Amino acid sequence: MRPATEALIVIDLQNDFCPGGALAVTGGDGIIPRVNALLQDFAVRVLTQDWHPKGHRSFAASHPGAAPFSVTDMPYGPQVLWPTHCVQGTHGAAFHAGLNADAAQLVLRKGFHPGIDSYSAFYENDRTTPTGLDGYLRSRGVTSVTLAGLATDFCVAWSAVDAARHGYDVTVLEGATRAIDLNGSLATARRLMRDAGVKVEH
């Protein structure tokens, strides 16, 4: 067991991000055995869960004529318009059945504000509205975080960069993540993580 100052944050290992889901990440369910093993190795264990209300503004279906994966301008900046996914209370929003979700001490739901998306486990996409995760980790004495989950180039990377910005020692286990790689987004995410001081390991 690792020291109590180290936390594992597993990002959005939900049905809609796994094969067969509405926004499937190729091979997304392939990381589950490793994630389950990691959950046994950390004293502080957090799962995040994308948790959108129906008609969320980040859904392409909420913008008549807009194609999925196109980009629109929101009050907080550019926003990719996604296929409808992880709607509250649906099978797609549930954790994958293979994930040992019972091992989590905190399940942090994000993306529940109807008008703003939330990639990072720490902030909504306006980059100012906090999720409360930083306060939780600090109250538990955490100084370093390790991230796994989906997807490498969006929610994992944004969470890692924000964690580094808050002063945590941050490691992303890329072998325990999978990427969407939308228009070069994986290379961009790797660069942003490196520039933020995030360690990327396999």
PDB file of C-alpha atoms in Angstrom:
ATOM      1  CA  MET A   1       0.000   0.000   0.000  1.00  0.00           C
ATOM      2  CA  ARG A   2       1.303   3.428  -0.943  1.00  0.00           C
ATOM      3  CA  PRO A   3       1.577   6.251   1.603  1.00  0.00           C
ATOM      4  CA  ALA A   4      -1.627   8.020   2.665  1.00  0.00           C
ATOM      5  CA  THR A   5      -0.328  11.200   1.001  1.00  0.00           C
ATOM      6  CA  GLU A   6      -0.814   9.614  -2.430  1.00  0.00           C
ATOM      7  CA  ALA A   7      -4.201   9.498  -4.166  1.00  0.00           C
ATOM      8  CA  LEU A   8      -5.435   7.588  -7.197  1.00  0.00           C
ATOM      9  CA  ILE A   9      -7.964   9.446  -9.340  1.00  0.00           C
ATOM     10  CA  VAL A  10      -9.774   7.279 -11.893  1.00  0.00           C
ATOM     11  CA  ILE A  11     -11.444   9.430 -14.525  1.00  0.00           C
ATOM     12  CA  ASP A  12     -14.839   8.583 -16.061  1.00  0.00           C
ATOM     13  CA  LEU A  13     -14.624   4.813 -16.506  1.00  0.00           C
ATOM     14  CA  GLN A  14     -18.255   4.742 -17.601  1.00  0.00           C
ATOM     15  CA  ASN A  15     -20.225   2.688 -20.084  1.00  0.00           C
ATOM     16  CA  ASP A  16     -20.657   5.488 -22.620  1.00  0.00           C
ATOM     17  CA  PHE A  17     -16.861   5.857 -22.900  1.00  0.00           C
ATOM     18  CA  CYS A  18     -16.279   2.121 -23.353  1.00  0.00           C
ATOM     19  CA  PRO A  19     -16.863   0.025 -26.508  1.00  0.00           C
ATOM     20  CA  GLY A  20     -20.557   0.025 -27.374  1.00  0.00           C
ATOM     21  CA  GLY A  21     -21.141   3.354 -25.639  1.00  0.00           C
ATOM     22  CA  ALA A  22     -22.344   6.640 -27.086  1.00  0.00           C
ATOM     23  CA  LEU A  23     -18.857   8.197 -27.022  1.00  0.00           C
ATOM     24  CA  ALA A  24     -16.730   5.077 -27.039  1.00  0.00           C
ATOM     25  CA  VAL A  25     -12.976   5.356 -26.623  1.00  0.00           C
ATOM     26  CA  THR A  26     -11.216   2.596 -28.544  1.00  0.00           C
ATOM     27  CA  GLY A  27     -10.086  -0.062 -26.084  1.00  0.00           C
ATOM     28  CA  GLY A  28     -11.510   1.892 -23.155  1.00  0.00           C
ATOM     29  CA  ASP A  29     -12.516  -1.225 -21.250  1.00  0.00           C
ATOM     30  CA  GLY A  30      -9.056  -2.716 -21.733  1.00  0.00           C
ATOM     31  CA  ILE A  31      -7.638  -0.659 -18.886  1.00  0.00           C
ATOM     32  CA  ILE A  32     -10.042  -2.009 -16.260  1.00  0.00           C
ATOM     33  CA  PRO A  33      -7.863  -4.870 -14.928  1.00  0.00           C
ATOM     34  CA  ARG A  34      -4.955  -2.502 -14.347  1.00  0.00           C
ATOM     35  CA  VAL A  35      -7.185   0.141 -12.764  1.00  0.00           C
ATOM     36  CA  ASN A  36      -8.660  -2.452 -10.399  1.00  0.00           C
ATOM     37  CA  ALA A  37      -5.153  -3.477  -9.377  1.00  0.00           C
ATOM     38  CA  LEU A  38      -4.203   0.161  -8.782  1.00  0.00           C
ATOM     39  CA  LEU A  39      -7.270   0.633  -6.576  1.00  0.00           C
ATOM     40  CA  GLN A  40      -5.810  -1.950  -4.205  1.00  0.00           C
ATOM     41  CA  ASP A  41      -2.510  -0.061  -3.972  1.00  0.00           C
ATOM     42  CA  PHE A  42      -3.645   3.422  -2.909  1.00  0.00           C
ATOM     43  CA  ALA A  43      -4.909   4.585   0.471  1.00  0.00           C
ATOM     44  CA  VAL A  44      -6.920   7.449  -1.081  1.00  0.00           C
ATOM     45  CA  ARG A  45      -9.150   6.454  -4.007  1.00  0.00           C
ATOM     46  CA  VAL A  46     -11.391   8.755  -6.050  1.00  0.00           C
ATOM     47  CA  LEU A  47     -13.608   8.009  -9.036  1.00  0.00           C
ATOM     48  CA  THR A  48     -15.005  10.760 -11.237  1.00  0.00           C
ATOM     49  CA  GLN A  49     -18.277  10.380 -13.089  1.00  0.00           C
ATOM     50  CA  ASP A  50     -19.472  12.464 -16.035  1.00  0.00           C
ATOM     51  CA  TRP A  51     -23.040  13.338 -15.035  1.00  0.00           C
ATOM     52  CA  HIS A  52     -24.915  15.425 -17.607  1.00  0.00           C
ATOM     53  CA  PRO A  53     -28.549  16.504 -17.395  1.00  0.00           C
ATOM     54  CA  LYS A  54     -30.704  15.926 -20.471  1.00  0.00           C
ATOM     55  CA  GLY A  55     -30.184  18.595 -23.116  1.00  0.00           C
ATOM     56  CA  HIS A  56     -26.728  19.618 -21.856  1.00  0.00           C
ATOM     57  CA  ARG A  57     -25.286  22.490 -23.895  1.00  0.00           C
ATOM     58  CA  SER A  58     -22.174  20.479 -24.767  1.00  0.00           C
ATOM     59  CA  PHE A  59     -24.314  18.013 -26.737  1.00  0.00           C
ATOM     60  CA  ALA A  60     -24.448  18.524 -30.503  1.00  0.00           C
ATOM     61  CA  ALA A  61     -28.157  17.641 -30.301  1.00  0.00           C
ATOM     62  CA  SER A  62     -28.694  20.827 -28.256  1.00  0.00           C
ATOM     63  CA  HIS A  63     -27.520  22.946 -31.211  1.00  0.00           C
ATOM     64  CA  PRO A  64     -29.808  22.468 -34.263  1.00  0.00           C
ATOM     65  CA  GLY A  65     -27.806  21.636 -37.367  1.00  0.00           C
ATOM     66  CA  ALA A  66     -24.525  21.136 -35.494  1.00  0.00           C
ATOM     67  CA  ALA A  67     -22.534  17.992 -36.217  1.00  0.00           C
ATOM     68  CA  PRO A  68     -21.028  15.913 -33.417  1.00  0.00           C
ATOM     69  CA  PHE A  69     -17.355  16.805 -32.824  1.00  0.00           C
ATOM     70  CA  SER A  70     -17.778  20.264 -34.331  1.00  0.00           C
ATOM     71  CA  VAL A  71     -16.733  23.234 -32.199  1.00  0.00           C
ATOM     72  CA  THR A  72     -18.891  26.113 -31.064  1.00  0.00           C
ATOM     73  CA  ASP A  73     -18.236  29.204 -28.978  1.00  0.00           C
ATOM     74  CA  MET A  74     -19.694  29.134 -25.481  1.00  0.00           C
ATOM     75  CA  PRO A  75     -19.558  32.033 -22.988  1.00  0.00           C
ATOM     76  CA  TYR A  76     -16.447  30.395 -21.510  1.00  0.00           C
ATOM     77  CA  GLY A  77     -14.695  29.743 -24.856  1.00  0.00           C
ATOM     78  CA  PRO A  78     -14.550  27.071 -27.581  1.00  0.00           C
ATOM     79  CA  GLN A  79     -16.468  23.896 -26.834  1.00  0.00           C
ATOM     80  CA  VAL A  80     -16.457  20.590 -28.715  1.00  0.00           C
ATOM     81  CA  LEU A  81     -20.028  19.456 -29.295  1.00  0.00           C
ATOM     82  CA  TRP A  82     -20.235  15.811 -28.293  1.00  0.00           C
ATOM     83  CA  PRO A  83     -22.719  13.059 -29.041  1.00  0.00           C
ATOM     84  CA  THR A  84     -25.272  12.822 -26.229  1.00  0.00           C
ATOM     85  CA  HIS A  85     -23.542  10.827 -23.484  1.00  0.00           C
ATOM     86  CA  CYS A  86     -23.460  10.095 -19.747  1.00  0.00           C
ATOM     87  CA  VAL A  87     -26.952  11.413 -19.121  1.00  0.00           C
ATOM     88  CA  GLN A  88     -27.826  11.271 -15.435  1.00  0.00           C
ATOM     89  CA  GLY A  89     -29.365   7.989 -14.337  1.00  0.00           C
ATOM     90  CA  THR A  90     -28.828   6.158 -17.627  1.00  0.00           C
ATOM     91  CA  HIS A  91     -26.923   2.946 -18.261  1.00  0.00           C
ATOM     92  CA  GLY A  92     -24.374   4.953 -20.249  1.00  0.00           C
ATOM     93  CA  ALA A  93     -23.575   7.120 -17.238  1.00  0.00           C
ATOM     94  CA  ALA A  94     -23.030   4.130 -14.945  1.00  0.00           C
ATOM     95  CA  PHE A  95     -19.563   2.853 -14.170  1.00  0.00           C
ATOM     96  CA  HIS A  96     -18.473  -0.113 -16.272  1.00  0.00           C
ATOM     97  CA  ALA A  97     -19.555  -3.307 -14.535  1.00  0.00           C
ATOM     98  CA  GLY A  98     -16.005  -4.592 -14.550  1.00  0.00           C
ATOM     99  CA  LEU A  99     -14.693  -1.657 -12.532  1.00  0.00           C
ATOM    100  CA  ASN A 100     -14.344  -2.218  -8.793  1.00  0.00           C
ATOM    101  CA  ALA A 101     -16.270   0.968  -8.039  1.00  0.00           C
ATOM    102  CA  ASP A 102     -16.884  -0.179  -4.458  1.00  0.00           C
ATOM    103  CA  ALA A 103     -13.215   0.527  -3.741  1.00  0.00           C
ATOM    104  CA  ALA A 104     -13.763   4.277  -4.169  1.00  0.00           C
ATOM    105  CA  GLN A 105     -13.951   6.490  -1.099  1.00  0.00           C
ATOM    106  CA  LEU A 106     -15.251   9.452  -3.089  1.00  0.00           C
ATOM    107  CA  VAL A 107     -17.298   9.509  -6.290  1.00  0.00           C
ATOM    108  CA  LEU A 108     -17.074  13.002  -7.755  1.00  0.00           C
ATOM    109  CA  ARG A 109     -19.760  13.868 -10.283  1.00  0.00           C
ATOM    110  CA  LYS A 110     -18.985  16.563 -12.827  1.00  0.00           C
ATOM    111  CA  GLY A 111     -20.653  18.163 -15.832  1.00  0.00           C
ATOM    112  CA  PHE A 112     -23.991  18.497 -14.031  1.00  0.00           C
ATOM    113  CA  HIS A 113     -24.348  22.243 -14.698  1.00  0.00           C
ATOM    114  CA  PRO A 114     -26.602  22.387 -17.807  1.00  0.00           C
ATOM    115  CA  GLY A 115     -24.747  25.208 -19.545  1.00  0.00           C
ATOM    116  CA  ILE A 116     -21.109  24.287 -18.990  1.00  0.00           C
ATOM    117  CA  ASP A 117     -19.038  21.193 -19.650  1.00  0.00           C
ATOM    118  CA  SER A 118     -16.502  19.799 -17.223  1.00  0.00           C
ATOM    119  CA  TYR A 119     -13.460  17.879 -18.438  1.00  0.00           C
ATOM    120  CA  SER A 120     -11.247  18.400 -15.403  1.00  0.00           C
ATOM    121  CA  ALA A 121     -11.889  16.709 -12.076  1.00  0.00           C
ATOM    122  CA  PHE A 122     -10.955  20.038 -10.452  1.00  0.00           C
ATOM    123  CA  TYR A 123     -12.798  22.703 -12.494  1.00  0.00           C
ATOM    124  CA  GLU A 124     -15.668  23.225 -14.865  1.00  0.00           C
ATOM    125  CA  ASN A 125     -14.626  24.301 -18.367  1.00  0.00           C
ATOM    126  CA  ASP A 126     -14.909  27.975 -17.450  1.00  0.00           C
ATOM    127  CA  ARG A 127     -11.665  27.245 -15.534  1.00  0.00           C
ATOM    128  CA  THR A 128     -12.981  29.062 -12.435  1.00  0.00           C
ATOM    129  CA  THR A 129     -15.883  26.999 -11.024  1.00  0.00           C
ATOM    130  CA  PRO A 130     -14.350  24.382  -8.692  1.00  0.00           C
ATOM    131  CA  THR A 131     -15.664  20.850  -8.257  1.00  0.00           C
ATOM    132  CA  GLY A 132     -14.481  20.625  -4.642  1.00  0.00           C
ATOM    133  CA  LEU A 133     -11.905  17.901  -5.304  1.00  0.00           C
ATOM    134  CA  ASP A 134      -8.940  20.045  -4.270  1.00  0.00           C
ATOM    135  CA  GLY A 135     -10.497  20.681  -0.870  1.00  0.00           C
ATOM    136  CA  TYR A 136     -11.219  16.994  -0.358  1.00  0.00           C
ATOM    137  CA  LEU A 137      -7.676  15.936  -1.211  1.00  0.00           C
ATOM    138  CA  ARG A 138      -6.105  18.604   0.991  1.00  0.00           C
ATOM    139  CA  SER A 139      -8.333  17.686   3.925  1.00  0.00           C
ATOM    140  CA  ARG A 140      -7.037  14.134   3.620  1.00  0.00           C
ATOM    141  CA  GLY A 141      -3.406  15.250   3.512  1.00  0.00           C
ATOM    142  CA  VAL A 142      -2.766  14.292  -0.101  1.00  0.00           C
ATOM    143  CA  THR A 143       0.310  15.784  -1.784  1.00  0.00           C
ATOM    144  CA  SER A 144       0.620  13.622  -4.898  1.00  0.00           C
ATOM    145  CA  VAL A 145      -1.912  12.209  -7.330  1.00  0.00           C
ATOM    146  CA  THR A 146      -1.818   9.473  -9.941  1.00  0.00           C
ATOM    147  CA  LEU A 147      -4.372   9.534 -12.738  1.00  0.00           C
ATOM    148  CA  ALA A 148      -5.892   6.785 -14.869  1.00  0.00           C
ATOM    149  CA  GLY A 149      -9.101   6.478 -16.884  1.00  0.00           C
ATOM    150  CA  LEU A 150     -10.763   8.032 -19.924  1.00  0.00           C
ATOM    151  CA  ALA A 151      -9.907   9.811 -22.055  1.00  0.00           C
ATOM    152  CA  THR A 152      -6.198  10.598 -21.989  1.00  0.00           C
ATOM    153  CA  ASP A 153      -6.430  13.694 -24.144  1.00  0.00           C
ATOM    154  CA  PHE A 154      -9.461  15.335 -22.560  1.00  0.00           C
ATOM    155  CA  CYS A 155     -10.612  14.642 -19.011  1.00  0.00           C
ATOM    156  CA  VAL A 156      -7.421  12.909 -17.845  1.00  0.00           C
ATOM    157  CA  ALA A 157      -5.080  15.564 -19.262  1.00  0.00           C
ATOM    158  CA  TRP A 158      -7.154  18.525 -18.061  1.00  0.00           C
ATOM    159  CA  SER A 159      -7.344  16.976 -14.586  1.00  0.00           C
ATOM    160  CA  ALA A 160      -3.592  16.382 -14.535  1.00  0.00           C
ATOM    161  CA  VAL A 161      -2.745  19.935 -15.574  1.00  0.00           C
ATOM    162  CA  ASP A 162      -5.094  21.374 -12.944  1.00  0.00           C
ATOM    163  CA  ALA A 163      -3.665  19.104 -10.262  1.00  0.00           C
ATOM    164  CA  ALA A 164      -0.172  20.353 -11.113  1.00  0.00           C
ATOM    165  CA  ARG A 165      -1.425  23.927 -11.028  1.00  0.00           C
ATOM    166  CA  HIS A 166      -2.624  23.295  -7.483  1.00  0.00           C
ATOM    167  CA  GLY A 167       0.827  22.121  -6.454  1.00  0.00           C
ATOM    168  CA  TYR A 168       0.350  18.359  -6.397  1.00  0.00           C
ATOM    169  CA  ASP A 169       3.027  16.011  -7.638  1.00  0.00           C
ATOM    170  CA  VAL A 170       1.216  14.485 -10.630  1.00  0.00           C
ATOM    171  CA  THR A 171       1.700  11.273 -12.573  1.00  0.00           C
ATOM    172  CA  VAL A 172      -0.445  10.083 -15.487  1.00  0.00           C
ATOM    173  CA  LEU A 173      -0.206   6.351 -16.155  1.00  0.00           C
ATOM    174  CA  GLU A 174      -0.777   6.448 -19.887  1.00  0.00           C
ATOM    175  CA  GLY A 175      -0.947   2.658 -20.035  1.00  0.00           C
ATOM    176  CA  ALA A 176      -3.987   2.878 -17.745  1.00  0.00           C
ATOM    177  CA  THR A 177      -5.696   5.422 -20.015  1.00  0.00           C
ATOM    178  CA  ARG A 178      -6.988   5.478 -23.571  1.00  0.00           C
ATOM    179  CA  ALA A 179      -7.308   8.471 -25.921  1.00  0.00           C
ATOM    180  CA  ILE A 180      -9.919   9.789 -28.343  1.00  0.00           C
ATOM    181  CA  ASP A 181      -7.213  11.595 -30.391  1.00  0.00           C
ATOM    182  CA  LEU A 182      -9.546  14.060 -32.078  1.00  0.00           C
ATOM    183  CA  ASN A 183      -7.650  16.160 -34.644  1.00  0.00           C
ATOM    184  CA  GLY A 184      -4.308  15.720 -32.920  1.00  0.00           C
ATOM    185  CA  SER A 185      -5.684  16.177 -29.417  1.00  0.00           C
ATOM    186  CA  LEU A 186      -3.430  13.491 -27.922  1.00  0.00           C
ATOM    187  CA  ALA A 187      -0.206  15.218 -29.016  1.00  0.00           C
ATOM    188  CA  THR A 188      -1.555  18.530 -27.751  1.00  0.00           C
ATOM    189  CA  ALA A 189      -2.508  16.993 -24.402  1.00  0.00           C
ATOM    190  CA  ARG A 190       0.912  15.390 -23.986  1.00  0.00           C
ATOM    191  CA  ARG A 191       2.579  18.734 -24.625  1.00  0.00           C
ATOM    192  CA  LEU A 192       0.343  20.558 -22.164  1.00  0.00           C
ATOM    193  CA  MET A 193       0.970  17.940 -19.489  1.00  0.00           C
ATOM    194  CA  ARG A 194       4.720  18.055 -20.026  1.00  0.00           C
ATOM    195  CA  ASP A 195       4.748  21.853 -19.892  1.00  0.00           C
ATOM    196  CA  ALA A 196       2.785  21.728 -16.608  1.00  0.00           C
ATOM    197  CA  GLY A 197       5.335  19.402 -15.027  1.00  0.00           C
ATOM    198  CA  VAL A 198       3.155  16.291 -15.143  1.00  0.00           C
ATOM    199  CA  LYS A 199       5.056  12.999 -15.248  1.00  0.00           C
ATOM    200  CA  VAL A 200       3.704  10.703 -17.955  1.00  0.00           C
ATOM    201  CA  GLU A 201       4.566   7.066 -17.384  1.00  0.00           C
ATOM    202  CA  HIS A 202       3.317   3.848 -18.881  1.00  0.00           C
TER     203      HIS A 202
END
